[in-house]
Coordinates of C-alpha atoms in Angstrom, one line a residue:
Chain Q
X1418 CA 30.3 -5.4 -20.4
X1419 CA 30.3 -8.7 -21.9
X1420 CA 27.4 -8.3 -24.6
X1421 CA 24.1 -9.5 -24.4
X1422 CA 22.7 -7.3 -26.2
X1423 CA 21.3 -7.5 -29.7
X1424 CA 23.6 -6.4 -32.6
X1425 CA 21.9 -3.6 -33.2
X1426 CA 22.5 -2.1 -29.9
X1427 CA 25.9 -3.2 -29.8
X1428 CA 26.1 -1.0 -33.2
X1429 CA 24.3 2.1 -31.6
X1430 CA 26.7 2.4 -28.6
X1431 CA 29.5 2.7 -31.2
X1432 CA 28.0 5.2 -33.4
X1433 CA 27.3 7.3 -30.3
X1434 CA 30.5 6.5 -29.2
X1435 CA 32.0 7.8 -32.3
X1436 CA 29.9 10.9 -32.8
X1437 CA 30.1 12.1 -28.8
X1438 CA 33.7 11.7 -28.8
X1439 CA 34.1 14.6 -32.2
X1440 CA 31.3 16.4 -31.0
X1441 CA 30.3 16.3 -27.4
X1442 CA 26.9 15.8 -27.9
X1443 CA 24.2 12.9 -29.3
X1444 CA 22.7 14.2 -32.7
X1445 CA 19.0 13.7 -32.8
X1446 CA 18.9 10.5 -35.1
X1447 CA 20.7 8.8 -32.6
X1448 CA 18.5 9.8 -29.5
X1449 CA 15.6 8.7 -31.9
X1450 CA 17.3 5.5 -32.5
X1451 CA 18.1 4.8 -28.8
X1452 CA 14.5 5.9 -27.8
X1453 CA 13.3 3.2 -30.6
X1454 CA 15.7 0.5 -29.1
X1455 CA 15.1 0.7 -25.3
X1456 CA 11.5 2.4 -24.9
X1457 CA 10.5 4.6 -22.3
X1458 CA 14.5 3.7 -20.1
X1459 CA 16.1 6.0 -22.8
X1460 CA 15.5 9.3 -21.8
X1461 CA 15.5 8.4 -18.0
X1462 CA 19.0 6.8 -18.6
X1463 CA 20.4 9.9 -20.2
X1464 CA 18.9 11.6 -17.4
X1465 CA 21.3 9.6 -15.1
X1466 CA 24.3 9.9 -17.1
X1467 CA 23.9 14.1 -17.2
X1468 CA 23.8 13.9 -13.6
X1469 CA 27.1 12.1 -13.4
X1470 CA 25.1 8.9 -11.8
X1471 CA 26.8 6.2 -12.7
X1472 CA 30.6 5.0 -10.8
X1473 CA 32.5 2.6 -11.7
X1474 CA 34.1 0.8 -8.5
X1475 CA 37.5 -0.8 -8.0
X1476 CA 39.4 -2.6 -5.2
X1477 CA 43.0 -4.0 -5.1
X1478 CA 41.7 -7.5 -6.2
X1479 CA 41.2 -5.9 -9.4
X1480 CA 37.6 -6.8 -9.2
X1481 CA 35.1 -3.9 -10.7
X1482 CA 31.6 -3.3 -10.4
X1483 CA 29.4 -0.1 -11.3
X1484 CA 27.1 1.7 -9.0
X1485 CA 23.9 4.0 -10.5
X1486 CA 22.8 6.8 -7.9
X1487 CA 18.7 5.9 -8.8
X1488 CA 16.4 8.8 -9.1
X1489 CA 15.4 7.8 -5.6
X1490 CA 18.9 8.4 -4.1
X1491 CA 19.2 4.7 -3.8
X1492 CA 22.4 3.2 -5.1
X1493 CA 22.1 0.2 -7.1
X1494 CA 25.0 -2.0 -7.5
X1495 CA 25.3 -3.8 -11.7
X1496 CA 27.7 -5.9 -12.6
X1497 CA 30.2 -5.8 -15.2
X1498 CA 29.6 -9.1 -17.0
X1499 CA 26.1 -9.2 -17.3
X1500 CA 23.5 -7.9 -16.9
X1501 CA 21.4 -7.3 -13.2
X1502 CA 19.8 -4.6 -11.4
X1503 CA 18.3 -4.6 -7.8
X1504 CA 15.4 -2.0 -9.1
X1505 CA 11.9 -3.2 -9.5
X1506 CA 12.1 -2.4 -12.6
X1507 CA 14.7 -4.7 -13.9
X1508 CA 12.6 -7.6 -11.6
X1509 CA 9.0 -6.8 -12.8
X1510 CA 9.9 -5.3 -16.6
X1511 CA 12.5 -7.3 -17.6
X1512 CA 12.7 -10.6 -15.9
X1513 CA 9.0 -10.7 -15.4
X1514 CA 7.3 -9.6 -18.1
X1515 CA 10.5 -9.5 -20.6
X1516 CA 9.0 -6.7 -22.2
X1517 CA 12.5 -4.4 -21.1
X1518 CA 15.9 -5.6 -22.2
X1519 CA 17.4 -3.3 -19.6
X1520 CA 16.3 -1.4 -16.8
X1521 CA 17.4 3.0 -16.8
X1522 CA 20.6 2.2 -14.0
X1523 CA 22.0 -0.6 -16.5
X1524 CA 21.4 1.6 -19.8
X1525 CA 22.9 4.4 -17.8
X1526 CA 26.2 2.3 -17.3
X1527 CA 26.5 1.5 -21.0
X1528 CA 25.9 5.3 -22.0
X1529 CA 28.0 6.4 -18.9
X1530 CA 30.7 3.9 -20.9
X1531 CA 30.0 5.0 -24.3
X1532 CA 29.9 8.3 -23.7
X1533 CA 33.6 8.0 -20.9
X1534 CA 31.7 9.6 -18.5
X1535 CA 31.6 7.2 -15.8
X1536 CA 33.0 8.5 -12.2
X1537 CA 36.1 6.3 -10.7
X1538 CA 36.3 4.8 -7.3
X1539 CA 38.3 2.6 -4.9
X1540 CA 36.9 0.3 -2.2
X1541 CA 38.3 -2.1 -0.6
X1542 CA 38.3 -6.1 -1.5
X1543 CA 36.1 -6.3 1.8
X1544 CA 34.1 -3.3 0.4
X1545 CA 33.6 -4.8 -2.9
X1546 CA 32.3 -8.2 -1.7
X1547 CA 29.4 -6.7 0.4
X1548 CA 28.8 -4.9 -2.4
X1549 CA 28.3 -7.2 -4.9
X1550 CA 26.5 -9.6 -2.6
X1551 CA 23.7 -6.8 -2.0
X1552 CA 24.1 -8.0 1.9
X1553 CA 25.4 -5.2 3.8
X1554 CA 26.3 -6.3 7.1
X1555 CA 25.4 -9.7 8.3
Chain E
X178 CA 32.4 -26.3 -18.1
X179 CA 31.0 -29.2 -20.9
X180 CA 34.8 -29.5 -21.0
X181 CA 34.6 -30.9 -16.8
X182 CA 31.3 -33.0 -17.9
X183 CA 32.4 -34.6 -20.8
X184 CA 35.4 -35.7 -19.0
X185 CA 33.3 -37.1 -16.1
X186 CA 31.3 -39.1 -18.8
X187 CA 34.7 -40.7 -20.1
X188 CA 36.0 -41.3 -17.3
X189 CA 33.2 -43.1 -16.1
X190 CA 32.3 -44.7 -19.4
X191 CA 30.8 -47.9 -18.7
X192 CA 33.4 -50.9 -18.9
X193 CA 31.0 -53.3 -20.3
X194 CA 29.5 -51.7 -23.5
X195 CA 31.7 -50.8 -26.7
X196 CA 31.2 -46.9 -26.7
X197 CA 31.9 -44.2 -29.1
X198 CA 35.2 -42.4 -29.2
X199 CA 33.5 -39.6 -27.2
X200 CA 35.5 -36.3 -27.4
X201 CA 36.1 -33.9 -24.6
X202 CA 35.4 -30.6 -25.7
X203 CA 37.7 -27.9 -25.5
X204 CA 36.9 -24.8 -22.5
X205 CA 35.5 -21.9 -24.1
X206 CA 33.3 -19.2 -22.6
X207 CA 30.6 -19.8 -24.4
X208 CA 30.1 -23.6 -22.7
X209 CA 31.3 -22.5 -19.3
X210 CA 27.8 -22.4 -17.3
X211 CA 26.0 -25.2 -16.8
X212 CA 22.1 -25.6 -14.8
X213 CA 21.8 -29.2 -13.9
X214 CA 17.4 -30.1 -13.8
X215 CA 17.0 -33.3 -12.8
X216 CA 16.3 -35.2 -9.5
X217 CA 18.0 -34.1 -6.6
X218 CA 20.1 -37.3 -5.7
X219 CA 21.4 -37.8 -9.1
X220 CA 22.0 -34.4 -9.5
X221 CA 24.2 -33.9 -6.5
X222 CA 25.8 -37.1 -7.3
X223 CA 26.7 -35.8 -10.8
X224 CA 27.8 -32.3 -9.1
X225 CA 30.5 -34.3 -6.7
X226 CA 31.9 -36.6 -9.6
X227 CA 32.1 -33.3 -11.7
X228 CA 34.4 -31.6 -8.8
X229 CA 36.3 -34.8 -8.3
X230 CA 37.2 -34.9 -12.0
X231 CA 38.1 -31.5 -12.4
X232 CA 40.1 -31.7 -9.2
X233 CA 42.4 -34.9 -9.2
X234 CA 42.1 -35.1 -13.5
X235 CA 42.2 -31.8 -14.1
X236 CA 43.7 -30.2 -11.5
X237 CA 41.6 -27.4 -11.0
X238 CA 40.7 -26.0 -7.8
X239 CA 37.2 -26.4 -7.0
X240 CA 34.5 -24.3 -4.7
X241 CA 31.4 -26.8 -4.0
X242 CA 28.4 -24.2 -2.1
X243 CA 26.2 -26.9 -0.6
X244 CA 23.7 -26.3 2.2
X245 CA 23.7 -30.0 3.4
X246 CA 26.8 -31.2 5.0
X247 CA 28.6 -34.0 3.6
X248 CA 29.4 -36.4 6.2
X249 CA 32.3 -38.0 4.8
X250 CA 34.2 -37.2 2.3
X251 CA 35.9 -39.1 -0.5
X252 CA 39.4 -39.8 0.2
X253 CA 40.0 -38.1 -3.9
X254 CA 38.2 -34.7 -2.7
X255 CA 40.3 -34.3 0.7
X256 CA 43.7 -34.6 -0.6
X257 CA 42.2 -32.3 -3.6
X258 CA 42.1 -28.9 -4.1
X259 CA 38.3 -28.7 -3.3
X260 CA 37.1 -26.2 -0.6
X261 CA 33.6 -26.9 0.7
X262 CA 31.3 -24.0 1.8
X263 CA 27.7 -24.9 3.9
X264 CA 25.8 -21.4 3.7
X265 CA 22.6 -21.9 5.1
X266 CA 20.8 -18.9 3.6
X267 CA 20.7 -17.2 1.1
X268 CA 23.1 -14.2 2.0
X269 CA 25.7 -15.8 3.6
X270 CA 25.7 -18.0 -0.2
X271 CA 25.6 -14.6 -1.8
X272 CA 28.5 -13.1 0.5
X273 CA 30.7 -16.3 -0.1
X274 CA 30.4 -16.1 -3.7
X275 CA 30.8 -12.3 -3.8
X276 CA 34.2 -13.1 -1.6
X277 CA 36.3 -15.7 -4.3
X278 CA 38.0 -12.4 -5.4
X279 CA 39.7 -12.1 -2.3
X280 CA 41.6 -15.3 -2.6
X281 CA 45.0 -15.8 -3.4
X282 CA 44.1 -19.1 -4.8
X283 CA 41.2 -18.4 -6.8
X284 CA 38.5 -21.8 -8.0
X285 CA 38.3 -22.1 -11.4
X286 CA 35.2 -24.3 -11.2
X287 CA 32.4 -23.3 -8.6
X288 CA 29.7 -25.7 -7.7
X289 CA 26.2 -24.8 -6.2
X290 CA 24.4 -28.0 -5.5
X291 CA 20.3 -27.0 -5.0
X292 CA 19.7 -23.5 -5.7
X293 CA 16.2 -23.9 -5.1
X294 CA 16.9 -24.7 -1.3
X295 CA 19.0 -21.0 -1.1
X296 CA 16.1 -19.4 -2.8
X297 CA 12.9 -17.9 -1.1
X298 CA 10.0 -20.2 -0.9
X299 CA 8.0 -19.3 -3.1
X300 CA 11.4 -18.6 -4.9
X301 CA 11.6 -15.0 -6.2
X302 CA 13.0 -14.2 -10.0
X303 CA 14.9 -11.3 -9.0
X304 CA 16.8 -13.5 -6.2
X305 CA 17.3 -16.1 -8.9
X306 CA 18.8 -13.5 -11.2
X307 CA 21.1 -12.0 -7.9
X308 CA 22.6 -15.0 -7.6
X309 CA 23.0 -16.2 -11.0
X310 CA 24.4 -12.7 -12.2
X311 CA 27.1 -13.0 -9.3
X312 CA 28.2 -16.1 -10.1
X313 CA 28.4 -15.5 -13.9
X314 CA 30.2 -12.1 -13.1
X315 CA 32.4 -13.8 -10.4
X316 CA 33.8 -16.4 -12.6
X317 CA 34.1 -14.3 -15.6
X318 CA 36.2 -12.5 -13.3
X319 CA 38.4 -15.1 -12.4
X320 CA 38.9 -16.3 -16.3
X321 CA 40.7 -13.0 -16.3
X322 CA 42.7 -14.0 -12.9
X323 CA 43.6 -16.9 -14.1
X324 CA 44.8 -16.3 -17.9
X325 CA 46.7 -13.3 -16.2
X326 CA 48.4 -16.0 -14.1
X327 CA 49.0 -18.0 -16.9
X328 CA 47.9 -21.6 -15.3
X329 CA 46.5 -22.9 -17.6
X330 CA 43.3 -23.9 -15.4
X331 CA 40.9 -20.7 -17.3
X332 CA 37.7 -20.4 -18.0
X333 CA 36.3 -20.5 -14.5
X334 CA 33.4 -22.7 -14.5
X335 CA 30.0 -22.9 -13.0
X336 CA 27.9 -25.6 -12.7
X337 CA 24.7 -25.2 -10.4
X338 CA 21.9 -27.6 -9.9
X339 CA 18.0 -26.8 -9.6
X340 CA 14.5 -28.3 -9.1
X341 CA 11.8 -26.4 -8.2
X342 CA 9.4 -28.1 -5.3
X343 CA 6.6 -28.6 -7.7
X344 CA 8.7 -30.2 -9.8
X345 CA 9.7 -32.2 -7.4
X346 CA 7.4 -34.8 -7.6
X347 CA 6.7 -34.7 -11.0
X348 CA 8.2 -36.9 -13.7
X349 CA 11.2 -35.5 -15.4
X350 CA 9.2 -35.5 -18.8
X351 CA 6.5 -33.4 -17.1
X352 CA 8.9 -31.1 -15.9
X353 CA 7.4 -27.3 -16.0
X354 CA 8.0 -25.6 -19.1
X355 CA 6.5 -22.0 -17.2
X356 CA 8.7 -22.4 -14.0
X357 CA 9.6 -18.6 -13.8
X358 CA 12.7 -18.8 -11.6
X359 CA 13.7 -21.5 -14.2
X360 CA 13.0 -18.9 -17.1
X361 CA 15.4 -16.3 -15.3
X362 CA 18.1 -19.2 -14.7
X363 CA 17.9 -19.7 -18.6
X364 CA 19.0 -16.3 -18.8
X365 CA 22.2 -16.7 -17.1
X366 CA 23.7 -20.4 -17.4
X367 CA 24.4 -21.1 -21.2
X368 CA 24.1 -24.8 -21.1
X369 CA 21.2 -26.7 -19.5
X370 CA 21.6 -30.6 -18.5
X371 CA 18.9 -32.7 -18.2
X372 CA 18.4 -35.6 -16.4
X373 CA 15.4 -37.5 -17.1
X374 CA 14.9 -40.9 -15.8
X375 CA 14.4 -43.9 -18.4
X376 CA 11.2 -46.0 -16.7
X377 CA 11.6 -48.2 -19.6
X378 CA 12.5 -52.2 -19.5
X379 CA 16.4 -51.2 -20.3
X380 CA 17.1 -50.9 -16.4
X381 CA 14.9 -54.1 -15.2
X382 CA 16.7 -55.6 -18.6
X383 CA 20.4 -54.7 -17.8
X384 CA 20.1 -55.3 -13.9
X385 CA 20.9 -52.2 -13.1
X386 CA 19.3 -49.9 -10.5
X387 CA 18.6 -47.0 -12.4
X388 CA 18.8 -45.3 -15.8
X389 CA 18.9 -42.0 -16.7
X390 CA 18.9 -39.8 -20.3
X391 CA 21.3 -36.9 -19.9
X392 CA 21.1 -34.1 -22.7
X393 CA 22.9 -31.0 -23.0
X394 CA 21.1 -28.2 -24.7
X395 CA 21.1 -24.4 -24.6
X396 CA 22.9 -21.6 -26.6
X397 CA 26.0 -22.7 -25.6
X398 CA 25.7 -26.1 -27.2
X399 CA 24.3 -24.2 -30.4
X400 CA 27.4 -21.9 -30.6
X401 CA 29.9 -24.8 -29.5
X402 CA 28.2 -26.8 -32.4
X403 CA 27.8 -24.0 -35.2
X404 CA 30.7 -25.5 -37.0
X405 CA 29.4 -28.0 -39.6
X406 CA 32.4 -30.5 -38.8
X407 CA 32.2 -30.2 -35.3
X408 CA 28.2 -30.5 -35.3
X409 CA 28.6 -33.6 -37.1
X410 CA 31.2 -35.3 -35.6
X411 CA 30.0 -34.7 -32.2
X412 CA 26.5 -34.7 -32.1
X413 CA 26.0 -37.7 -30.1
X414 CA 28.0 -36.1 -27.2
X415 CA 25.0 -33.7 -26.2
X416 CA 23.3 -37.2 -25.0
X417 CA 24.6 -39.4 -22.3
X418 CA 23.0 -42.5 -20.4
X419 CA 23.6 -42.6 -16.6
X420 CA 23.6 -46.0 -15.2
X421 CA 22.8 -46.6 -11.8
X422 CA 24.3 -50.0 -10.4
X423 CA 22.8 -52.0 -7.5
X424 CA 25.9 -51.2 -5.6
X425 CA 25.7 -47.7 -6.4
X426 CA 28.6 -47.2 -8.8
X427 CA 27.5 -44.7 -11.4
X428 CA 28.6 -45.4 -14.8
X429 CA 27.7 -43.7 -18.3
X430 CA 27.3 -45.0 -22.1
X431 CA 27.5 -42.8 -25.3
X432 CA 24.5 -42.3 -27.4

């Protein structure tokens, strides 16, 4: 995903990139760290990405978007560019209050990144654009 | 998408008034959203000269999303490689955007003329953010498309225009500084263009209908212009005049 976040994020991913990668697991400065970055999202976002939540879609266009099975067993579609989430979190925390930078389904795709644990799947180019427009059938 | 507007404001330089070299500023991502605020009419005017540009000077293929359809069209845009779209709501605007991956000919420039009339009155911020999202994630998208393809017509641009109803009938300097669904569109579109109407004695003076300041601001103007040299050799092309002539030829002066 295209960044915007803050550098310091940005340098958090790859340090917990680097350390998961030699040892499988996130060493306790780190969860600290994250925790102190993205508040109250972090441990619900870790939650997600132990349960295998988050899928990354594909169709033959080549166009990709990810998919985070919520808590509530609603699936919430996030792009790959930027960053937006259907939840009411992401509309009340973030965009109306800006107290959030990210809601727990778009943490959980960075993590589910970071971390290569991100499950794979093909839809069609049909597929994808209902998808991404949130629409379903019209 | 500066790139498409500076080249409308040079190639519709006023005639009549020496100008400044004004330059045309190279594509990059970081210029490649732009939110037009200003007053409707001008603003779709501005949107169809910026698709007309980029379609017979440029050569880019263009997607305009209007909900108001145009009656006739200039002779320019039908012979170009401009597809018009009329969603009426704000799904079927979503689900057309949502679609431009599934064409063999992808846009590289995308125009949305009045978001404000796709978005839920009063206008939600999470519907604002949908749509913005998509169409930043769609055309960063088909950047990749087309530098895979090697056509030389990348970055896919966006340009969108916007005015909320209350500020509607405000002046342009009173313009809300709290709009929320203007807050969210901040978040998404890197450049903002402002069009704010001179009610000074320069149109009466000039005989011209109407004129209008036109300022580019927003992060992508601040990284665009975060090299010294560049900053100062091209500050003046973040601000623009936009004549209005009786006979309704638009024309623009450097400032």
């Amino acid at each position: 995903m295209r960044s915007f976040l803050p550098a310091v994020a940005e340098q958090l991913f790859g340090d917990i990139q680097q350390t998961y990668h030699d040892t499988s697991q996130i060493p306790d400065d780190l969860l600290i760290a994250l925790k102190f970055v993205f508040g109250s999202c972090a441990l619900l976002a870790l939650d997600l990405v132990d349960q295998r939540s988050v899928i990354c879609l594909s169709s033959p266009s080549g166009r990709q978007a990810f998919q985070v099975l919520g808590s509530s067993g609603r699936l919430y579609t996030c792009f790959l560019s930027c960053h937006f989430c259907p939840c009411p979190a992401f509309s009340y925390t973030v965009l109306r209050r800006t107290k959030g930078l990210l809601c727990k389904h778009i943490l959980a795709v960075y993590l589910s990144q970071t971390m290569a644990l991100t499950l794979q799947e093909t839809v069609s180019d049909q597929q994808m654009s209902v998808l991404l427009s949130g629409t379903g059938a019209l | 998408m500066t790139d498409v507007l500076s080249l409308v404001f040079r190639t519709f330089v006023s005639q009549t008034k020496p100008q400044k070299e004004p330059a045309v500023r190279p594509p990059s991502a970081a210029s490649s959203s732009v939110l037009l605020v200003g007053d409707r009419g001008v603003s779709s005017s501005l949107l169809l000269l910026a698709a007309v540009t980029a379609a017979s000077e440029m050569g880019i293929r263009v997607a305009f999303f209007t909900q108001t359809q145009i009656q006739s069209l200039p002779e320019t845009l039908r012979r170009c490689k401009t597809t018009f779209f009329y969603p009426r709501t704000l799904d079927q605007l979503l689900l057309h955007v949502a679609s431009l991956h599934e064409s063999p000919t992808p846009p590289a420039l995308i125009v949305v003329d009045r978001l404000e009339s796709f978005l839920r009155d009063p206008a939600e911020q999470s519907s604002a953010a949908h749509v913005s999202a998509l169409l930043c994630d769609t055309a960063s998208f088909l950047t990749q498309v087309l530098e895979k393809r090697g056509s030389g017509s990348a970055p896919c641009r966006i340009i969108a225009s916007y005015l909320s109803e209350a500020d509607a009938n405000k002046d342009s300097e009173d313009l809300s500084v709290t709009d929320p669904v203007l807050d969210v569109l901040d978040r998404y579109f890197q450049v903002r263009c402002t069009l704010d109407r001179d009610r000074g004695y320069e149109a009466a003076a000039a005989a011209v209908q109407e004129v209008w300041h036109v300022y580019l601001s927003g992060r992508g103007i601040a990284e665009a212009s975060s090299n010294k040299d560049w900053e100062e050799k091209h500050r003046a092309a973040q601000e623009w005049k936009l004549l209005i002539l009786p006979d309704g030829v638009i024309e623009f002066n450097s400032v």
